[in-house]
Coordinates of N, CA and C in Angstrom, one line a residue:
X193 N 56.6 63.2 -156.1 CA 57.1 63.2 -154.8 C 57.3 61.8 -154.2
X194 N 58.7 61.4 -153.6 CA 58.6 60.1 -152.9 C 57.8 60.0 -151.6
X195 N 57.0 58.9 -151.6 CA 56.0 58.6 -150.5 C 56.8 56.9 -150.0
X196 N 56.3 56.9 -148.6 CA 57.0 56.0 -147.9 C 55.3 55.6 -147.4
X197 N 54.8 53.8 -147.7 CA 54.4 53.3 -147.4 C 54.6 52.6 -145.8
X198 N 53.8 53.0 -144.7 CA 53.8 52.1 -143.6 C 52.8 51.3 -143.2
X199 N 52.4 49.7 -143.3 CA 51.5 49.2 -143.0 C 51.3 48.7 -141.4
X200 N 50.0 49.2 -141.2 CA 50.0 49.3 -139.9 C 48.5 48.5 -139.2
X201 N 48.2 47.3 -139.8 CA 47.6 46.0 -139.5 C 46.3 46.8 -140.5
X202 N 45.6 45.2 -141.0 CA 44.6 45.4 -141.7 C 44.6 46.1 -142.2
X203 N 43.3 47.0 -142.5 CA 43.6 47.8 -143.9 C 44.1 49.2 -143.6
X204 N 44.8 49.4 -142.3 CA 44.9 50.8 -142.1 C 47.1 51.0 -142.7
X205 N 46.9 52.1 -143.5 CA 48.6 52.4 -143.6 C 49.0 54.0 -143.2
X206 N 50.1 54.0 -143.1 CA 50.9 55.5 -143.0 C 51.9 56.1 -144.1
X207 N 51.2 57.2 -144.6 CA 52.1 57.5 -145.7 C 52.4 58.7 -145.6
X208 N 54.2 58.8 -145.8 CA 55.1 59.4 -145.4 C 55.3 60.5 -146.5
X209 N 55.4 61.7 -146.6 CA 55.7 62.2 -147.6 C 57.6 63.1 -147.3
X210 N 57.3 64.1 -148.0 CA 58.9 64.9 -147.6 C 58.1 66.2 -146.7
X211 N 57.3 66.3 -146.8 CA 56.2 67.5 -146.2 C 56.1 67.1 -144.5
X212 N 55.5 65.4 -144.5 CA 54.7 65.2 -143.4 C 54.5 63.7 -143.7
X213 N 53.0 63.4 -142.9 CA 52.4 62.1 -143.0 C 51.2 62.2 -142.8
X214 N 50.4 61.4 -143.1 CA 49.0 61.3 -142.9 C 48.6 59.5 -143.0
X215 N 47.3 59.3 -142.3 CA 47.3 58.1 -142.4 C 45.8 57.8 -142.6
X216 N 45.7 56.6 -143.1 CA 44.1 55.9 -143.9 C 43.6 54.8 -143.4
X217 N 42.4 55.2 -142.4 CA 41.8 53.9 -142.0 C 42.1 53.2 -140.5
X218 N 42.1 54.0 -139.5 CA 42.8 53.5 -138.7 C 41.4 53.1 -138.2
X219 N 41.4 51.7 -137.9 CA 39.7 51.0 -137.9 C 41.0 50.0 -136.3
X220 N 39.5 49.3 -135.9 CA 39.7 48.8 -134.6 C 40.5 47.5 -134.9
X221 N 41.3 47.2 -136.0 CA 42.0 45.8 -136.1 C 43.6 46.3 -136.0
X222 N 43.5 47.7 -136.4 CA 44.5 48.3 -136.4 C 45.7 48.8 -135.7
X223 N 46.9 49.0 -135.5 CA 47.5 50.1 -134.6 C 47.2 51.7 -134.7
X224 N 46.0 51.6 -133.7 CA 45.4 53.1 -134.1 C 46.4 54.3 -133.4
X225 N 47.0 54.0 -132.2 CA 48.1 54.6 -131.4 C 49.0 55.1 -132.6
X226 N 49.8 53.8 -133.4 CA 50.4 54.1 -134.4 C 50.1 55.3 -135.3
X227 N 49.1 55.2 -136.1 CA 48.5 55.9 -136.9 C 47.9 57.2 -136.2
X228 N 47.9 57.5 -135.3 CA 47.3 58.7 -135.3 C 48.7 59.5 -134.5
X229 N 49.9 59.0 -134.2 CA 50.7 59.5 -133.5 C 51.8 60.4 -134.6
X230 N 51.7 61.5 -134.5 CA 52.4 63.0 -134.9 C 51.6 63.1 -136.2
X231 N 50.4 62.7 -136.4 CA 50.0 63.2 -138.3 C 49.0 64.3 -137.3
X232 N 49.0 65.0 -138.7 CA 48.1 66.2 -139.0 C 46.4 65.6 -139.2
X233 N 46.3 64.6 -140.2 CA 45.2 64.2 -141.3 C 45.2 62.9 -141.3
X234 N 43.7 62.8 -141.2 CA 43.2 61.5 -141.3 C 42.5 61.3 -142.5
X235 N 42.6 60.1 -143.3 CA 41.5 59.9 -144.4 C 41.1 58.9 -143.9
X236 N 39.6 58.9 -144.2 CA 38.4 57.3 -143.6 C 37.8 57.0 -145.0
X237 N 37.8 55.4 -145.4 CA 37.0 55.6 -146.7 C 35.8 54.9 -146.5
X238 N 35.2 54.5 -145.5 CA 33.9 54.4 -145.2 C 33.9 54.2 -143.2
X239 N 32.6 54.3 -143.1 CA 32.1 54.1 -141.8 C 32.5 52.6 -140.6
X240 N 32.4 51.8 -141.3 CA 32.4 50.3 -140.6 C 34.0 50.7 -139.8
X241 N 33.7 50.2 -138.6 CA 34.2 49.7 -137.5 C 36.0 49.4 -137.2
X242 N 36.3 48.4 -138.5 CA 37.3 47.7 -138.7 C 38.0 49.1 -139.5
X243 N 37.6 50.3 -140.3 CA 38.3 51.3 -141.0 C 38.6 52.7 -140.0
X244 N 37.4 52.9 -139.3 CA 37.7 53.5 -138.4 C 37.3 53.8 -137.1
X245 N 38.3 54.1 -135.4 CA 37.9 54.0 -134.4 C 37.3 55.5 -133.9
X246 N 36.1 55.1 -134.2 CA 35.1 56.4 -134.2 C 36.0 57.1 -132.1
X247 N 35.8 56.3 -131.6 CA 36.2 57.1 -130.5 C 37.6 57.6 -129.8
X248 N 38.4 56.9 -130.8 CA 40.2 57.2 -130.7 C 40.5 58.5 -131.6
X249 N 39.2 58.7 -132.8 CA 39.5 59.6 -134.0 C 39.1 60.8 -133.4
X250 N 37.9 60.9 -132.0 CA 36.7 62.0 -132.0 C 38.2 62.4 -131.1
X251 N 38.5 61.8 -130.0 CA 39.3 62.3 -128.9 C 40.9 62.9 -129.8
X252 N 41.1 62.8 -131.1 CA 42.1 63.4 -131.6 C 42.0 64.6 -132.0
X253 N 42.3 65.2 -130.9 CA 42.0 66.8 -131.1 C 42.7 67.5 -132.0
X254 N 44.1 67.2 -132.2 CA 45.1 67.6 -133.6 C 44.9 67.2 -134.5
X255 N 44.0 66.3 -134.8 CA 43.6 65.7 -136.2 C 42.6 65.9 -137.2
X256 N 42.7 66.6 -138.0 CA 41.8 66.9 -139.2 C 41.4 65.2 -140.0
X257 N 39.9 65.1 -140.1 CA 39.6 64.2 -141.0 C 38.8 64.4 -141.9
X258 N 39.2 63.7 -143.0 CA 38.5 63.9 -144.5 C 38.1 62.4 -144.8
X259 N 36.4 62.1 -144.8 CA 36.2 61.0 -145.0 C 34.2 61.5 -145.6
X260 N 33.7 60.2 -146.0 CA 32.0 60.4 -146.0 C 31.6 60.9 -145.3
X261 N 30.3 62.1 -145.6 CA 29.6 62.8 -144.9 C 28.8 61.7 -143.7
X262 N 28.8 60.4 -144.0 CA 28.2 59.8 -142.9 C 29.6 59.1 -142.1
X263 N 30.4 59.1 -142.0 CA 31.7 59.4 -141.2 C 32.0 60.6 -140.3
X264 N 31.2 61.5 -141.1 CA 31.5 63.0 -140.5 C 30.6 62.8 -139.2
X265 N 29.5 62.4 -139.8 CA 28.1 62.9 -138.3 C 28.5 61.6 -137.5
X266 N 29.3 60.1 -137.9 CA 29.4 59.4 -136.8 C 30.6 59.7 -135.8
X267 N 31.7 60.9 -136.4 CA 32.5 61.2 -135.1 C 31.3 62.3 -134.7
X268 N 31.2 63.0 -135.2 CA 30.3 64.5 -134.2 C 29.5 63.5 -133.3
X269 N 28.8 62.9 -133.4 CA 28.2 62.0 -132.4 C 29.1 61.2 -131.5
X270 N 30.4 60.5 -131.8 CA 31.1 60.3 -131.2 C 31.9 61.5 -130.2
X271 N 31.4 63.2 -130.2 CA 32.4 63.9 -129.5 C 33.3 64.7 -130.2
X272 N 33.1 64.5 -131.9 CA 34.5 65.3 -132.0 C 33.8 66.8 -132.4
X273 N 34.8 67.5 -132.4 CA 34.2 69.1 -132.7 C 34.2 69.1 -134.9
X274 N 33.2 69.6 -134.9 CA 33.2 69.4 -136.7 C 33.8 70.3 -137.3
X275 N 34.5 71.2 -137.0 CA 35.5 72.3 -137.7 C 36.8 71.4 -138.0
X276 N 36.8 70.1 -137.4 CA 37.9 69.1 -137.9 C 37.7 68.4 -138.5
X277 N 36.0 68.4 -139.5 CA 36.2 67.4 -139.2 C 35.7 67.7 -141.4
X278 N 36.0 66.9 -142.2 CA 35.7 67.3 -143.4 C 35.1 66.6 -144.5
X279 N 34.0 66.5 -145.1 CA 33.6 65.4 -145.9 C 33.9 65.5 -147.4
X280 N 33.9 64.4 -147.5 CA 34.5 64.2 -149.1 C 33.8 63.2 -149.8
X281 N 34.0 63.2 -151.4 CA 33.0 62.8 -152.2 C 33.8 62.3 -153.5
X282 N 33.4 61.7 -154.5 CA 33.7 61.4 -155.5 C 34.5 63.0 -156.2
X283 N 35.5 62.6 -156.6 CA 35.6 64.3 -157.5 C 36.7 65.0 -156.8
X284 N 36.9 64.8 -155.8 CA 37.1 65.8 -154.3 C 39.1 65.4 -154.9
X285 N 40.0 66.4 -154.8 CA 41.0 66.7 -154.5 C 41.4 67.5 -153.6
X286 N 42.4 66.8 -153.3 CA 43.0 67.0 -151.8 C 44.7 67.4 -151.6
X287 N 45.5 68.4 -151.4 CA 46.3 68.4 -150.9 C 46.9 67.7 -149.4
X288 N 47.3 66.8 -149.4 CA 47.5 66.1 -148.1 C 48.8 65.9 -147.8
X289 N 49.7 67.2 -146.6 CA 51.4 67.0 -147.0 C 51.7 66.8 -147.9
X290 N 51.5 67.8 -148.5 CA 52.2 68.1 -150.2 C 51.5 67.2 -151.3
X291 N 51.1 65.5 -151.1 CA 50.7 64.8 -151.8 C 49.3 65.4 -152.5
X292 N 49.2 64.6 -153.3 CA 48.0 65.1 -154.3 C 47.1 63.7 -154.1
X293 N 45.7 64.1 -153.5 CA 45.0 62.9 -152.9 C 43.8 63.2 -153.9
X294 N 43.5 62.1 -154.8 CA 42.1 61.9 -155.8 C 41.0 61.4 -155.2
X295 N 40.1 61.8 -154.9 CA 38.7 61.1 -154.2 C 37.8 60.6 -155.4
X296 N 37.8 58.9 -154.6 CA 37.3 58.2 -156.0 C 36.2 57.3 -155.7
X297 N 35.2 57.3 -156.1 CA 34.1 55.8 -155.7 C 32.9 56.4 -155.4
X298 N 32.2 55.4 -154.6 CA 30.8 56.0 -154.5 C 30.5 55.1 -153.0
X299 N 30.8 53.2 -153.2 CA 30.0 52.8 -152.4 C 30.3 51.6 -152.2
X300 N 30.5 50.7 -150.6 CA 31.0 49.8 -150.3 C 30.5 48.9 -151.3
X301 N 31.1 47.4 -151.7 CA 30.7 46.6 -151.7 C 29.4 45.5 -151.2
X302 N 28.6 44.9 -152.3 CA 27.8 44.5 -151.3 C 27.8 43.1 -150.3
X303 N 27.6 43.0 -149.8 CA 28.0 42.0 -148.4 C 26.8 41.2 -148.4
X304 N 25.1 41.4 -148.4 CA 24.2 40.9 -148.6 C 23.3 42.1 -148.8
X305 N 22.2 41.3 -149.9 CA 21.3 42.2 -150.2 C 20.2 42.7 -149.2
X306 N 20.0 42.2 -148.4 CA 19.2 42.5 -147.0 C 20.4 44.1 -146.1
X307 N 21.6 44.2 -146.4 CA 22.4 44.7 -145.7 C 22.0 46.1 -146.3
X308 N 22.0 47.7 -146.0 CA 22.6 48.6 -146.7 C 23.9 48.7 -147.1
X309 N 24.4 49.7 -148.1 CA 25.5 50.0 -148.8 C 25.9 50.9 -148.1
X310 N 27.0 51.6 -147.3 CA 27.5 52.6 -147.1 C 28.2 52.9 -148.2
X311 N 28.3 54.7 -148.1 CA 29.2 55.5 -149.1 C 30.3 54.7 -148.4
X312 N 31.5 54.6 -150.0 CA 32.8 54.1 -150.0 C 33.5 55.1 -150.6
X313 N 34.9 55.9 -149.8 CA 35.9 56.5 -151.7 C 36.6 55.4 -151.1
X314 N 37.3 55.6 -152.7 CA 39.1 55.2 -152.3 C 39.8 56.6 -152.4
X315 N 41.1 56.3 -152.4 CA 42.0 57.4 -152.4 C 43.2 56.9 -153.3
X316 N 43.6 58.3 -154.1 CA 44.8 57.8 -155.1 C 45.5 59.1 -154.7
X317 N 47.1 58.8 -154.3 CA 47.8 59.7 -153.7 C 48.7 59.6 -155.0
X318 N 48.4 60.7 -155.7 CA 50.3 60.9 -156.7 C 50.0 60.2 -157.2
X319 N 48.5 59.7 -157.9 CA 48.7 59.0 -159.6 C 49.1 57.2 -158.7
X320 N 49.9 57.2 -157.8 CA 50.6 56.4 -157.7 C 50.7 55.1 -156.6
X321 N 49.6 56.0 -155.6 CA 49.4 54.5 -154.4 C 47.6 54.8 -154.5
X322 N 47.0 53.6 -154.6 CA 45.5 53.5 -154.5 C 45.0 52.6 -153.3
X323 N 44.2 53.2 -152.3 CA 43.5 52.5 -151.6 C 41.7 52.6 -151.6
X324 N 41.4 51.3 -151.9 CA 40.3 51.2 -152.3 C 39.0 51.3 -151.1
X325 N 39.8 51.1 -150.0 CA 38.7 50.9 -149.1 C 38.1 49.3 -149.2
X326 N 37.1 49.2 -148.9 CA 35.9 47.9 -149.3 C 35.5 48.4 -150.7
X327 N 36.2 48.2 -151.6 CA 35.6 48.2 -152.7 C 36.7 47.9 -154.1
X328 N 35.9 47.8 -155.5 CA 36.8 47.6 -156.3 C 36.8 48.7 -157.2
X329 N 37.1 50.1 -156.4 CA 36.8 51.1 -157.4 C 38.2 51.2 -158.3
X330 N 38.2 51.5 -159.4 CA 39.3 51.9 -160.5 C 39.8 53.1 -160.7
X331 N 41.1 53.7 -160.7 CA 41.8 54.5 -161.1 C 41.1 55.3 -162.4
X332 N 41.4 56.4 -162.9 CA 41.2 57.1 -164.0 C 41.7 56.4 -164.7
X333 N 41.5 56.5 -166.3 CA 41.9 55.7 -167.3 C 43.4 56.1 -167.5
X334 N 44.2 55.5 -168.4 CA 45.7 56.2 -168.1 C 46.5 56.0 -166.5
X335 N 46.0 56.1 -165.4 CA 47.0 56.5 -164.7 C 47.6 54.6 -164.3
X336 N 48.8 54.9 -164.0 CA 50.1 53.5 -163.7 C 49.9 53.7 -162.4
X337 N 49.0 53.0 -161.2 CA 49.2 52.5 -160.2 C 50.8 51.5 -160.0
X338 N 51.4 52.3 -158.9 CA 52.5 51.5 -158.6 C 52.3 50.2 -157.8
X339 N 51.5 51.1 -156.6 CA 51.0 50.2 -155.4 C 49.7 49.9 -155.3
X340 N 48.7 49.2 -155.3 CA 47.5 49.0 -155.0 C 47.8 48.1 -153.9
X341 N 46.7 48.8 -152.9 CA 45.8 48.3 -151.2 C 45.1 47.4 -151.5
X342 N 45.2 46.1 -151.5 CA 44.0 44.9 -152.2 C 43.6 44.3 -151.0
X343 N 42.1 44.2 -150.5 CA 41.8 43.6 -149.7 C 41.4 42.0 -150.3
X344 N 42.1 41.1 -149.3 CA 42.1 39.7 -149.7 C 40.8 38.9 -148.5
X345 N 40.1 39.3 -147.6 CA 39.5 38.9 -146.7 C 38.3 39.4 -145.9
X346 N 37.1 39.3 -146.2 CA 36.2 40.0 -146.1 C 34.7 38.9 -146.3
X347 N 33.8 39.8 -145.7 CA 32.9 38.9 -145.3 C 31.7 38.8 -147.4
X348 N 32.4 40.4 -148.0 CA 31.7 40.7 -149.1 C 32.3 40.1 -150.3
X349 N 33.8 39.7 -149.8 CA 34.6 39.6 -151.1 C 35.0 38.0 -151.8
X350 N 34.9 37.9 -152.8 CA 35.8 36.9 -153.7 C 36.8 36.9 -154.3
X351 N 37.4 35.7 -154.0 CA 39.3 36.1 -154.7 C 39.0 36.3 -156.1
X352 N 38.0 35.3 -156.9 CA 38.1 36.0 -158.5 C 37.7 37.1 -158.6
X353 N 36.8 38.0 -157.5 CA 36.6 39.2 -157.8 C 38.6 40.3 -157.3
X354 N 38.7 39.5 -156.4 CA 40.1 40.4 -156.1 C 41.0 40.1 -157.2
X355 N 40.9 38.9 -157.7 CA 42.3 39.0 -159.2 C 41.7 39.8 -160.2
X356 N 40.2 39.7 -160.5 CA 39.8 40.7 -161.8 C 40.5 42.4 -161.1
X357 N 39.9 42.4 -160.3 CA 40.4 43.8 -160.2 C 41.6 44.3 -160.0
X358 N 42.6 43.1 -159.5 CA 44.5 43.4 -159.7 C 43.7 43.9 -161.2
X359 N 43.7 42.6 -162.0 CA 43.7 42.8 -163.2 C 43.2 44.3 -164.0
X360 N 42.1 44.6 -163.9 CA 42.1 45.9 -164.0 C 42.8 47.0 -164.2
X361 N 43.2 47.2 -162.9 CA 44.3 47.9 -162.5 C 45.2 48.1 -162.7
X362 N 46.2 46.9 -163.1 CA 47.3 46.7 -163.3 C 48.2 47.6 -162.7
X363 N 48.6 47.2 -161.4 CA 49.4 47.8 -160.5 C 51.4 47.2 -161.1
X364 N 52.1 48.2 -160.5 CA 53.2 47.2 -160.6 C 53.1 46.2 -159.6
X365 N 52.7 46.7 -158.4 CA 53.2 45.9 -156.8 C 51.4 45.8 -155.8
X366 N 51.5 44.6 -155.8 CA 50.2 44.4 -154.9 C 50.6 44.3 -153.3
X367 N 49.7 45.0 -152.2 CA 50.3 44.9 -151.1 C 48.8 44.5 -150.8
X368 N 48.7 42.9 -150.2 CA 47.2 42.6 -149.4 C 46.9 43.3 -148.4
X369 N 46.2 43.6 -147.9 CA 45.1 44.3 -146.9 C 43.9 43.6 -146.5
X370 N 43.5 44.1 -145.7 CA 41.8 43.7 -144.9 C 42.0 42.1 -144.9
X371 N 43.0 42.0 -144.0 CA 43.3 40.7 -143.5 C 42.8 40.2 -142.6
X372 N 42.2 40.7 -141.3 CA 42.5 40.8 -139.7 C 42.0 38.9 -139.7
X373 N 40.6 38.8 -140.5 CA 39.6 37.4 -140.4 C 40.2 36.5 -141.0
X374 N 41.8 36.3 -141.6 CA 42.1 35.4 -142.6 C 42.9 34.5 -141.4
X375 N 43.2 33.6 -141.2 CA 44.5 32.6 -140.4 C 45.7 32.8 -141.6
X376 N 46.9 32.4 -141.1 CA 48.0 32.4 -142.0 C 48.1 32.1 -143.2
X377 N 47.5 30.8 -142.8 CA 47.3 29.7 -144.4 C 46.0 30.6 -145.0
X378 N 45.1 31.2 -145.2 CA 44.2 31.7 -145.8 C 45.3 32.9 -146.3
X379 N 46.0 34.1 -145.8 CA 46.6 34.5 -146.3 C 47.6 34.0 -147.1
X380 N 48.4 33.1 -147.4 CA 49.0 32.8 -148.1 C 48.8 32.2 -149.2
X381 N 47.5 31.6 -149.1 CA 46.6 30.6 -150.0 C 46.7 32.2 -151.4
X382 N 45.6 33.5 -150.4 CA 45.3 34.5 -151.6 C 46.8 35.0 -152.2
X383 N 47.4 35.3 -151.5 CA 49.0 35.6 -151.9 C 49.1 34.7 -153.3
X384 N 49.2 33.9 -152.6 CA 49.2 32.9 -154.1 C 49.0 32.6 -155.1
X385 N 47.5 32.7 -155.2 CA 46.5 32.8 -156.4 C 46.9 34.1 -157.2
X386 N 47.0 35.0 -156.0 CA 47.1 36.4 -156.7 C 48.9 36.5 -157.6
X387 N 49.5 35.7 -157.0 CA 50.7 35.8 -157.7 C 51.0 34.9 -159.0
X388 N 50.0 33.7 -159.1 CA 49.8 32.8 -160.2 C 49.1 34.0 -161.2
X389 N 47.8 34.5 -160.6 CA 46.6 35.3 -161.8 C 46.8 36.2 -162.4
X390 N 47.6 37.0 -161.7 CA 48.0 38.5 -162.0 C 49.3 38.5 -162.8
X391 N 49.7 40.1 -163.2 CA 51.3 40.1 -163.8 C 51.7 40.8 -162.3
X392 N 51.1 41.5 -161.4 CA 51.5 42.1 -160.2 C 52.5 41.8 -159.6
X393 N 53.6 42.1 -158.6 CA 54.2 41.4 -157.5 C 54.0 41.7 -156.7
X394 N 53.8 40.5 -155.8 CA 52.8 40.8 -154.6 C 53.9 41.2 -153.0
X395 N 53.3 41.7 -152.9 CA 54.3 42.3 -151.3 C 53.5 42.5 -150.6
X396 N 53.6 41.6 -149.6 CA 53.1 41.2 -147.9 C 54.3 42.1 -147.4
X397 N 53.3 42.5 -146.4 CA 53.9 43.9 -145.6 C 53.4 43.3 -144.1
X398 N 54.1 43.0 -142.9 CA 53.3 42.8 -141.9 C 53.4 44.2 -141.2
X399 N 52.9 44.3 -139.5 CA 52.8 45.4 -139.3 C 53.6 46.0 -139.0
X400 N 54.0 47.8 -139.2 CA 55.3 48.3 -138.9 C 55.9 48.3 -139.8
X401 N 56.0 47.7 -141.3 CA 57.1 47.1 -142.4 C 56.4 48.2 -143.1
X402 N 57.6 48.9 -143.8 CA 57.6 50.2 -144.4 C 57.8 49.7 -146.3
X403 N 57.5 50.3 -147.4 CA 57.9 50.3 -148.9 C 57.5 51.4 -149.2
X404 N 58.9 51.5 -149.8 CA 59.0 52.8 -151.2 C 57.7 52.6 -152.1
X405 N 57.0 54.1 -152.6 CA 56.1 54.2 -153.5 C 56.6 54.7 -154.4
X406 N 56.7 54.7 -156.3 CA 56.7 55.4 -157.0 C 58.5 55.3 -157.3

C-alpha cells in the first residue's frame, strides 16, 4: 500500500494511507493540533512528555490510542475514557487504515543509570517505514526498511550509536527526528556525519513537508 509520510516537528509524523491516516507521537514539541486533526488512531511509543501530550490525547474523544500499558493508565489519569484507549506490546499487530502496523521493542534507552527505563515499542508500518521511538530497536531479519525515523538529539543518545544503527538497518532513506534540543548547526553537523557514515540518503523533512513511502 502507498503511505504518505507527514513530518510534523520532532519526533511526531502523519501517515497517510489510501484507507485514512493515523499519527505517532504527538509529544509537546510537536504540532499536536496537526496530528490529531481528522485521524481515527493514535500510536505512542513511550510515556515521556516530548512523544505524547497526555492532556491534548485524553480530551480527544474521536481518538483511539494504541501505546504502553503505562501510557494507557497515564491518559486514564489524565481524563480519557479507557474503552479508547489500547495497550500494546512487543509481538502486537495492528491493522491501522488498512496499513499493517508490527509492534516492536521493549524499552527506552538508557539516559542515566540512576533514571528508570520506561517501556519503549517502535512501530513498522508495511515492512516499510520504522519508527523507533527512543530507542534503537531493529526490524525483523529480512525486512528492507525504506524509511527509517532516526532520532539525532537527545539527552540518551550518541551519533556513533545513531550511525551503527542506520547501519543496522539499512534503510534506503533516513529522515532525522527528535530534534526539538538541537540549534541548526547541530542538526546539520548529524545530517552530515550520517551522510559521510551510512550508505542511507538522508532526507530532512521540516514541519508540514510530506515523502512518499515504499
Amino acid at each position: 500500500m502507498a503511505l504518505t509520510l507527514t513530518r510534523l516537528g520532532h519526533s511526531c509524523v502523519r501517515v497517510t494511507t489510501t484507507d485514512g491516516s493515523f499519527s505517532i507521537d504527538p509529544g509537546g514539541f510537536s504540532d499536536v493540533a496537526a496530528a490529531l486533526d481528522g485521524v481515527a488512531v493514535v500510536l505512542v511509543t513511550h510515556v515521556h512528555p516530548d512523544h505524547v501530550d497526555l492532556a491534548a490525547l485524553a480530551a480527544a474523544d474521536g481518538v483511539d490510542v494504541h501505546a504502553p500499558a503505562e501510557v494507557v493508565d497515564a491518559l486514564v489519569d489524565a481524563g480519557a475514557r479507557r474503552d479508547r484507549l489500547h495497550p500494546v506490546r512487543a509481538g502486537d499487530v495492528l491493522d491501522v487504515a488498512g496499513a499493517r502496523v508490527e509492534v516492536l521493542g521493549e524499552l527506552h534507552e538508557v539516559i542515566h543509570a540512576d533514571l528508570p527505563r520506561p517501556a519503549n515499542v517502535a512501530y513498522l508500518v508495511d515492512g516499510a517505514l520504522l519508527h523507533p521511538g527512543d530507542s534503537y530497536t531493529q526490524p525483523p531479519p529480512g525486512t528492507q526498511v525504506d524509511v527509517l525515523l532516526e532520532p539525532v538529539g537527545a539527552p540518551w543518545l550518541r551519533l556513533g550509536d545513531v550511525v551503527d544503527h542506520v547501519r543496522a538497518v539499512l534503510p534506503r532513506r533516513v529522515v532525522p527526528v527528535h530534534d526539538a534540543l538541537l540549534s541548526d548547526a547541530g542538526r546539520a553537523s548529524a545530517q552530515r556525519l550520517l551522510g559521510q557514515l551510512t550508505t542511507a540518503r538522508i532526507v530532512p523533512l521540516a514541519t508540514g513537508e510530506e515523502l512518499a513511502v515504499g
